[in-house]
């Protein structure tokens, strides 16, 4: 463990793991998923899934990592299940695919920070042109990957933990400041009402599925990130309380992001909440105009601060996504950390080029055929997101639960969790975790995987 590095204390692990969970998904995609899902009804289902479904998988991943002190692939083999090594490989591949397109979106956010800092508010109306400029966006993405790689190259304690201790408090401070400001805007109450007062007529099976997918992605589950981070955790740390703090941090920041975003939307629409589910259009095309209306000085300050916030949120996640394949190379191939970091950063950046080209620059990657006979083509970036986020992650979570319950056995999982948690055995939390890992998670996540697989790759929609 001394050769691999470790977190210096429990707080360092919680901040790093929370940083892994907190990202663009919380601030960029979560608000528009809430908007598209009808507001508060989506929010309630999302919170339910985070604590009831995702929490047990998180505890299990951390326990596997701490038990083996290895990367996702090596962990299963170290437990005596060499054939399950493929599950770890699947997780590593998922993280690589996600980081390849995630870094492009991070480049958008960082680029908008630069543009608004210079007072270029017209960038909002030029979004489609901006993302086609592969050389400019590619440069921003390259800078972002360089910063990510630099942090990871400094090691677990000196790089990842130290950066998390700076980035996470800064992120929280910035988002709270923007919340207080957005609540002073005209029609802010209408935005808060839309966000917090549920309309259960909007609660469809599709909305529930989206809420579950958002919960799973935002908590960085199913890709081996928390197995990797768990491998750097001390044996005396309480895994259950750590997982609870991580979940609360992730959910809390996503919730606060809604308090920031929906008053801004209400301000833009004079309280009608039109376009609340526009997604990227809401963030990158609409908000710069709202910031411009604040005046040349205040608009630059608030606008650039917002996109700096997005960049910080992205960075906390890209660090953990890069650490997963790096840990694999260090453990399995014996390559020194710094060399492994720059090798993987270069490979992943190159793998992200199709996503970079898929926003209008290349017709082939912009209109990408997902399966033979598909009526509507999609961009390569959306395709990669569907494969990794909506397909691989639920499959990974399902198989991790099956492994823990039926291969490794729940008694061994319980024994690992009990280290650092003296009152765990016989407690309600033990009984619930065992039920969730044995029955609930495999059933729900397995169903979600099959439904998504049929819809995404075969065009079959059962609901």
Short mmCIF file of C-alpha atoms in Angstrom, two decimals, residues 117-445:
data_model
loop_
_atom_site.label_atom_id
_atom_site.label_comp_id
_atom_site.label_asym_id
_atom_site.label_seq_id
_atom_site.Cartn_x
_atom_site.Cartn_y
_atom_site.Cartn_z
CA UNK A 117 -14.21 36.64 -18.66
CA UNK A 118 -13.40 38.71 -21.72
CA UNK A 119 -17.00 39.97 -21.90
CA UNK A 120 -17.95 37.94 -24.97
CA UNK A 121 -21.64 37.45 -24.07
CA UNK A 122 -22.55 36.72 -27.70
CA UNK A 123 -21.00 33.27 -27.26
CA UNK A 124 -24.43 32.02 -26.19
CA UNK A 125 -25.95 32.68 -29.61
CA UNK A 126 -22.81 31.21 -31.20
CA UNK A 127 -22.86 27.91 -29.30
CA UNK A 128 -23.33 25.70 -32.38
CA UNK A 129 -20.46 27.52 -34.10
CA UNK A 130 -18.30 27.36 -30.97
CA UNK A 131 -18.55 23.56 -30.59
CA UNK A 132 -17.75 23.11 -34.31
CA UNK A 133 -14.45 24.94 -33.83
CA UNK A 134 -12.50 21.78 -33.09
CA UNK A 135 -9.18 23.58 -32.85
CA UNK A 136 -10.33 26.06 -30.19
CA UNK A 137 -12.40 23.54 -28.23
CA UNK A 138 -9.67 20.96 -28.71
CA UNK A 139 -7.16 23.38 -27.16
CA UNK A 140 -9.45 24.01 -24.18
CA UNK A 141 -9.97 20.26 -23.77
CA UNK A 142 -6.22 19.67 -24.02
CA UNK A 143 -5.54 22.22 -21.29
CA UNK A 144 -8.19 20.58 -19.13
CA UNK A 145 -6.70 17.12 -19.63
CA UNK A 146 -3.24 18.49 -18.84
CA UNK A 147 -4.44 19.93 -15.51
CA UNK A 148 -6.21 16.65 -14.72
CA UNK A 149 -3.10 14.62 -15.50
CA UNK A 150 -0.86 16.97 -13.51
CA UNK A 151 -3.00 16.49 -10.38
CA UNK A 152 -3.16 12.70 -10.74
CA UNK A 153 0.60 12.49 -11.40
CA UNK A 154 1.24 13.95 -7.96
CA UNK A 155 -0.12 10.81 -6.31
CA UNK A 156 -3.05 9.92 -4.09
CA UNK A 157 -2.28 12.08 -1.06
CA UNK A 158 -0.14 14.77 -2.67
CA UNK A 159 -2.27 15.14 -5.80
CA UNK A 160 -5.83 13.83 -5.66
CA UNK A 161 -6.45 14.43 -1.94
CA UNK A 162 -4.73 17.83 -1.85
CA UNK A 163 -6.64 19.04 -4.93
CA UNK A 164 -9.95 17.77 -3.50
CA UNK A 165 -9.37 19.65 -0.24
CA UNK A 166 -9.05 22.85 -2.29
CA UNK A 167 -11.58 22.23 -5.06
CA UNK A 168 -14.51 20.91 -3.01
CA UNK A 169 -14.72 23.77 -0.44
CA UNK A 170 -14.18 26.28 -3.28
CA UNK A 171 -16.91 24.61 -5.33
CA UNK A 172 -19.38 24.70 -2.44
CA UNK A 173 -18.57 28.35 -1.67
CA UNK A 174 -19.03 29.39 -5.29
CA UNK A 175 -22.31 27.56 -5.75
CA UNK A 176 -23.76 28.95 -2.50
CA UNK A 177 -22.79 32.45 -3.58
CA UNK A 178 -24.59 31.98 -6.90
CA UNK A 179 -27.65 30.55 -5.09
CA UNK A 180 -27.93 33.62 -2.88
CA UNK A 181 -27.60 35.83 -5.93
CA UNK A 182 -30.15 33.92 -8.05
CA UNK A 183 -32.72 34.12 -5.24
CA UNK A 184 -32.63 37.93 -5.54
CA UNK A 185 -33.69 37.85 -9.20
CA UNK A 186 -37.19 38.72 -10.36
CA UNK A 187 -39.61 35.72 -10.46
CA UNK A 188 -37.18 33.61 -8.41
CA UNK A 189 -40.06 32.25 -6.33
CA UNK A 190 -41.71 30.76 -9.45
CA UNK A 191 -38.53 28.85 -10.16
CA UNK A 192 -38.36 27.56 -6.58
CA UNK A 193 -42.03 26.53 -6.74
CA UNK A 194 -41.44 24.56 -9.93
CA UNK A 195 -38.43 22.89 -8.34
CA UNK A 196 -39.85 21.98 -4.93
CA UNK A 197 -43.63 21.54 -5.35
CA UNK A 198 -44.24 18.11 -6.98
CA UNK A 199 -46.65 17.50 -9.83
CA UNK A 200 -47.14 13.73 -9.69
CA UNK A 201 -48.99 13.74 -13.02
CA UNK A 202 -45.51 14.09 -14.56
CA UNK A 203 -44.27 10.92 -12.85
CA UNK A 204 -44.09 8.37 -15.69
CA UNK A 205 -42.02 5.20 -16.07
CA UNK A 206 -39.71 7.12 -18.38
CA UNK A 207 -39.16 9.83 -15.77
CA UNK A 208 -38.44 7.20 -13.11
CA UNK A 209 -35.94 5.49 -15.39
CA UNK A 210 -34.19 8.79 -16.10
CA UNK A 211 -34.06 9.56 -12.38
CA UNK A 212 -32.44 6.21 -11.65
CA UNK A 213 -29.92 6.66 -14.46
CA UNK A 214 -29.04 10.15 -13.27
CA UNK A 215 -28.55 8.89 -9.70
CA UNK A 216 -26.26 6.07 -10.80
CA UNK A 217 -24.14 8.25 -13.08
CA UNK A 218 -23.82 11.16 -10.68
CA UNK A 219 -22.51 8.88 -7.90
CA UNK A 220 -19.79 7.41 -10.17
CA UNK A 221 -20.95 3.84 -9.63
CA UNK A 222 -20.33 0.80 -11.79
CA UNK A 223 -17.05 2.01 -13.33
CA UNK A 224 -14.57 0.98 -10.65
CA UNK A 225 -13.81 4.51 -9.44
CA UNK A 226 -14.88 3.76 -5.89
CA UNK A 227 -13.14 0.37 -5.91
CA UNK A 228 -9.99 2.27 -6.84
CA UNK A 229 -10.50 4.95 -4.20
CA UNK A 230 -11.49 2.28 -1.67
CA UNK A 231 -8.12 0.60 -2.25
CA UNK A 232 -6.46 3.67 -0.71
CA UNK A 233 -8.62 3.63 2.45
CA UNK A 234 -7.38 2.52 5.87
CA UNK A 235 -8.80 -0.57 7.55
CA UNK A 236 -10.10 1.40 10.53
CA UNK A 237 -12.27 3.75 8.47
CA UNK A 238 -16.03 3.30 8.68
CA UNK A 239 -17.11 2.50 5.13
CA UNK A 240 -20.82 2.98 5.80
CA UNK A 241 -20.53 6.47 7.25
CA UNK A 242 -18.04 7.44 4.53
CA UNK A 243 -20.48 6.28 1.83
CA UNK A 244 -23.28 8.18 3.57
CA UNK A 245 -21.25 11.42 3.60
CA UNK A 246 -20.31 10.95 -0.07
CA UNK A 247 -23.95 10.37 -1.06
CA UNK A 248 -25.13 13.36 0.99
CA UNK A 249 -22.45 15.59 -0.56
CA UNK A 250 -23.37 14.55 -4.08
CA UNK A 251 -27.11 14.84 -3.55
CA UNK A 252 -26.71 18.07 -1.60
CA UNK A 253 -24.71 19.82 -4.30
CA UNK A 254 -27.11 18.61 -7.01
CA UNK A 255 -30.04 19.90 -4.95
CA UNK A 256 -28.35 23.27 -4.38
CA UNK A 257 -27.58 23.49 -8.11
CA UNK A 258 -31.32 23.37 -8.71
CA UNK A 259 -31.82 26.24 -6.25
CA UNK A 260 -29.30 28.18 -8.31
CA UNK A 261 -30.55 27.24 -11.77
CA UNK A 262 -34.36 27.43 -11.65
CA UNK A 263 -34.59 31.00 -10.29
CA UNK A 264 -32.32 31.97 -13.22
CA UNK A 265 -34.63 30.18 -15.66
CA UNK A 266 -37.66 31.89 -14.12
CA UNK A 267 -35.88 35.24 -14.44
CA UNK A 268 -35.28 34.57 -18.15
CA UNK A 269 -38.86 33.43 -18.86
CA UNK A 270 -40.66 35.96 -16.64
CA UNK A 271 -41.82 33.15 -14.38
CA UNK A 272 -43.33 30.85 -17.02
CA UNK A 273 -40.58 28.19 -16.68
CA UNK A 274 -40.51 27.65 -20.44
CA UNK A 275 -37.51 25.67 -21.64
CA UNK A 276 -36.71 24.34 -18.15
CA UNK A 277 -35.61 21.05 -19.67
CA UNK A 278 -33.52 22.31 -22.58
CA UNK A 279 -30.30 20.75 -21.34
CA UNK A 280 -27.15 22.04 -23.01
CA UNK A 281 -29.20 24.77 -24.65
CA UNK A 282 -30.21 26.05 -21.24
CA UNK A 283 -26.64 26.28 -19.93
CA UNK A 284 -24.62 27.25 -22.97
CA UNK A 285 -27.06 29.20 -25.14
CA UNK A 286 -29.48 30.89 -22.76
CA UNK A 287 -27.51 31.81 -19.63
CA UNK A 288 -24.85 34.01 -21.29
CA UNK A 289 -27.67 36.32 -22.41
CA UNK A 290 -29.01 36.41 -18.86
CA UNK A 291 -25.57 37.35 -17.55
CA UNK A 292 -25.29 40.11 -20.16
CA UNK A 293 -28.53 41.65 -18.91
CA UNK A 294 -26.85 42.19 -15.53
CA UNK A 295 -24.56 44.81 -16.99
CA UNK A 296 -21.00 44.75 -18.35
CA UNK A 297 -19.23 44.45 -15.00
CA UNK A 298 -21.62 42.32 -12.91
CA UNK A 299 -22.39 40.17 -15.95
CA UNK A 300 -18.71 39.35 -16.46
CA UNK A 301 -18.22 38.55 -12.77
CA UNK A 302 -21.32 36.35 -12.34
CA UNK A 303 -21.07 34.74 -15.79
CA UNK A 304 -17.41 33.83 -15.61
CA UNK A 305 -17.86 32.65 -12.01
CA UNK A 306 -20.66 30.32 -13.10
CA UNK A 307 -18.60 28.66 -15.82
CA UNK A 308 -15.55 28.52 -13.55
CA UNK A 309 -17.85 26.65 -11.15
CA UNK A 310 -18.73 24.21 -13.96
CA UNK A 311 -15.02 23.77 -14.71
CA UNK A 312 -14.20 23.04 -11.06
CA UNK A 313 -17.04 20.53 -10.88
CA UNK A 314 -15.76 18.82 -14.01
CA UNK A 315 -12.20 18.71 -12.71
CA UNK A 316 -13.16 16.88 -9.50
CA UNK A 317 -14.63 14.12 -11.69
CA UNK A 318 -12.00 13.95 -14.43
CA UNK A 319 -9.35 13.38 -11.76
CA UNK A 320 -11.12 10.27 -10.47
CA UNK A 321 -11.92 9.02 -13.99
CA UNK A 322 -8.24 9.20 -14.96
CA UNK A 323 -7.12 7.56 -11.71
CA UNK A 324 -9.02 4.34 -12.54
CA UNK A 325 -6.98 3.29 -15.63
CA UNK A 326 -3.81 4.73 -14.08
CA UNK A 327 -4.20 2.50 -11.01
CA UNK A 328 -4.70 -0.47 -13.33
CA UNK A 329 -1.46 0.22 -15.23
CA UNK A 330 0.51 0.86 -12.04
CA UNK A 331 -0.75 -2.32 -10.34
CA UNK A 332 -0.86 -4.71 -13.28
CA UNK A 333 1.96 -3.51 -15.53
CA UNK A 334 4.39 -2.16 -12.94
CA UNK A 335 4.72 1.20 -14.72
CA UNK A 336 5.61 4.19 -12.55
CA UNK A 337 2.71 6.49 -11.74
CA UNK A 338 3.84 9.59 -13.59
CA UNK A 339 4.55 7.71 -16.79
CA UNK A 340 1.24 5.83 -16.50
CA UNK A 341 -0.64 9.10 -16.04
CA UNK A 342 0.72 10.78 -19.16
CA UNK A 343 0.31 7.64 -21.26
CA UNK A 344 -3.35 7.26 -20.30
CA UNK A 345 -4.09 11.00 -20.55
CA UNK A 346 -2.75 11.01 -24.11
CA UNK A 347 -4.66 7.87 -25.12
CA UNK A 348 -7.94 9.14 -23.65
CA UNK A 349 -7.57 12.55 -25.28
CA UNK A 350 -7.08 10.86 -28.66
CA UNK A 351 -10.10 8.62 -28.01
CA UNK A 352 -12.11 11.79 -27.38
CA UNK A 353 -11.44 13.19 -30.86
CA UNK A 354 -14.52 11.50 -32.44
CA UNK A 355 -16.68 13.16 -29.74
CA UNK A 356 -14.94 16.46 -30.46
CA UNK A 357 -15.76 16.06 -34.17
CA UNK A 358 -19.36 14.96 -33.59
CA UNK A 359 -20.85 18.39 -32.96
CA UNK A 360 -21.14 19.54 -36.56
CA UNK A 361 -17.55 19.43 -37.80
CA UNK A 362 -17.73 15.88 -39.19
CA UNK A 363 -20.90 14.66 -40.86
CA UNK A 364 -19.99 11.03 -40.18
CA UNK A 365 -19.56 11.48 -36.42
CA UNK A 366 -22.38 14.03 -36.12
CA UNK A 367 -24.94 11.68 -37.72
CA UNK A 368 -23.74 8.42 -36.26
CA UNK A 369 -25.82 5.28 -36.86
CA UNK A 370 -26.31 3.40 -33.59
CA UNK A 371 -27.78 0.25 -35.12
CA UNK A 372 -28.83 -1.10 -38.51
CA UNK A 373 -32.25 0.20 -39.44
CA UNK A 374 -32.20 3.12 -37.00
CA UNK A 375 -34.62 5.84 -38.11
CA UNK A 376 -32.76 8.67 -36.40
CA UNK A 377 -28.98 9.02 -36.29
CA UNK A 378 -27.29 10.48 -33.22
CA UNK A 379 -23.95 12.13 -32.58
CA UNK A 380 -20.99 9.96 -31.65
CA UNK A 381 -20.77 11.79 -28.33
CA UNK A 382 -24.37 10.91 -27.48
CA UNK A 383 -23.76 7.34 -28.62
CA UNK A 384 -20.69 7.04 -26.36
CA UNK A 385 -22.71 8.47 -23.49
CA UNK A 386 -25.52 5.97 -24.07
CA UNK A 387 -23.07 3.07 -24.18
CA UNK A 388 -21.11 4.04 -21.07
CA UNK A 389 -23.57 5.89 -18.81
CA UNK A 390 -26.86 4.21 -19.60
CA UNK A 391 -25.65 0.71 -20.46
CA UNK A 392 -22.26 -0.17 -18.96
CA UNK A 393 -22.80 1.51 -15.58
CA UNK A 394 -26.10 -0.20 -14.69
CA UNK A 395 -24.65 -3.50 -15.93
CA UNK A 396 -21.54 -2.95 -13.80
CA UNK A 397 -23.60 -2.13 -10.72
CA UNK A 398 -25.81 -5.18 -11.27
CA UNK A 399 -22.84 -7.54 -11.67
CA UNK A 400 -20.97 -6.03 -8.70
CA UNK A 401 -23.99 -6.78 -6.52
CA UNK A 402 -24.27 -10.32 -7.89
CA UNK A 403 -20.57 -10.89 -7.31
CA UNK A 404 -20.70 -9.65 -3.72
CA UNK A 405 -23.81 -11.68 -2.87
CA UNK A 406 -23.27 -14.95 -4.70
CA UNK A 407 -19.54 -15.30 -5.46
CA UNK A 408 -17.68 -13.49 -2.68
CA UNK A 409 -20.67 -14.09 -0.35
CA UNK A 410 -22.38 -11.59 1.92
CA UNK A 411 -20.65 -12.91 5.05
CA UNK A 412 -17.28 -11.85 3.62
CA UNK A 413 -18.69 -8.49 2.54
CA UNK A 414 -20.11 -8.02 6.04
CA UNK A 415 -16.79 -8.90 7.65
CA UNK A 416 -15.01 -6.22 5.62
CA UNK A 417 -17.65 -3.59 6.32
CA UNK A 418 -17.55 -4.42 10.05
CA UNK A 419 -13.90 -3.28 10.21
CA UNK A 420 -14.15 0.26 11.50
CA UNK A 421 -17.86 -0.20 12.33
CA UNK A 422 -18.07 -2.26 15.57
CA UNK A 423 -21.88 -2.14 15.77
CA UNK A 424 -22.48 -3.22 12.18
CA UNK A 425 -23.18 -6.92 12.71
CA UNK A 426 -26.85 -7.50 13.48
CA UNK A 427 -27.79 -3.88 12.82
CA UNK A 428 -30.61 -2.68 10.58
CA UNK A 429 -28.10 -1.30 8.08
CA UNK A 430 -26.49 -4.74 7.75
CA UNK A 431 -29.85 -6.38 7.07
CA UNK A 432 -30.79 -3.75 4.52
CA UNK A 433 -27.44 -3.84 2.71
CA UNK A 434 -27.62 -7.63 2.48
CA UNK A 435 -31.17 -7.47 1.09
CA UNK A 436 -30.25 -4.75 -1.39
CA UNK A 437 -27.09 -6.43 -2.66
CA UNK A 438 -28.71 -9.87 -2.85
CA UNK A 439 -32.10 -9.02 -4.36
CA UNK A 440 -32.96 -5.35 -4.92
CA UNK A 441 -29.91 -4.08 -6.82
CA UNK A 442 -29.50 -7.05 -9.19
CA UNK A 443 -33.22 -7.01 -9.99
CA UNK A 444 -33.65 -3.28 -10.58
CA UNK A 445 -30.30 -2.60 -12.25
#
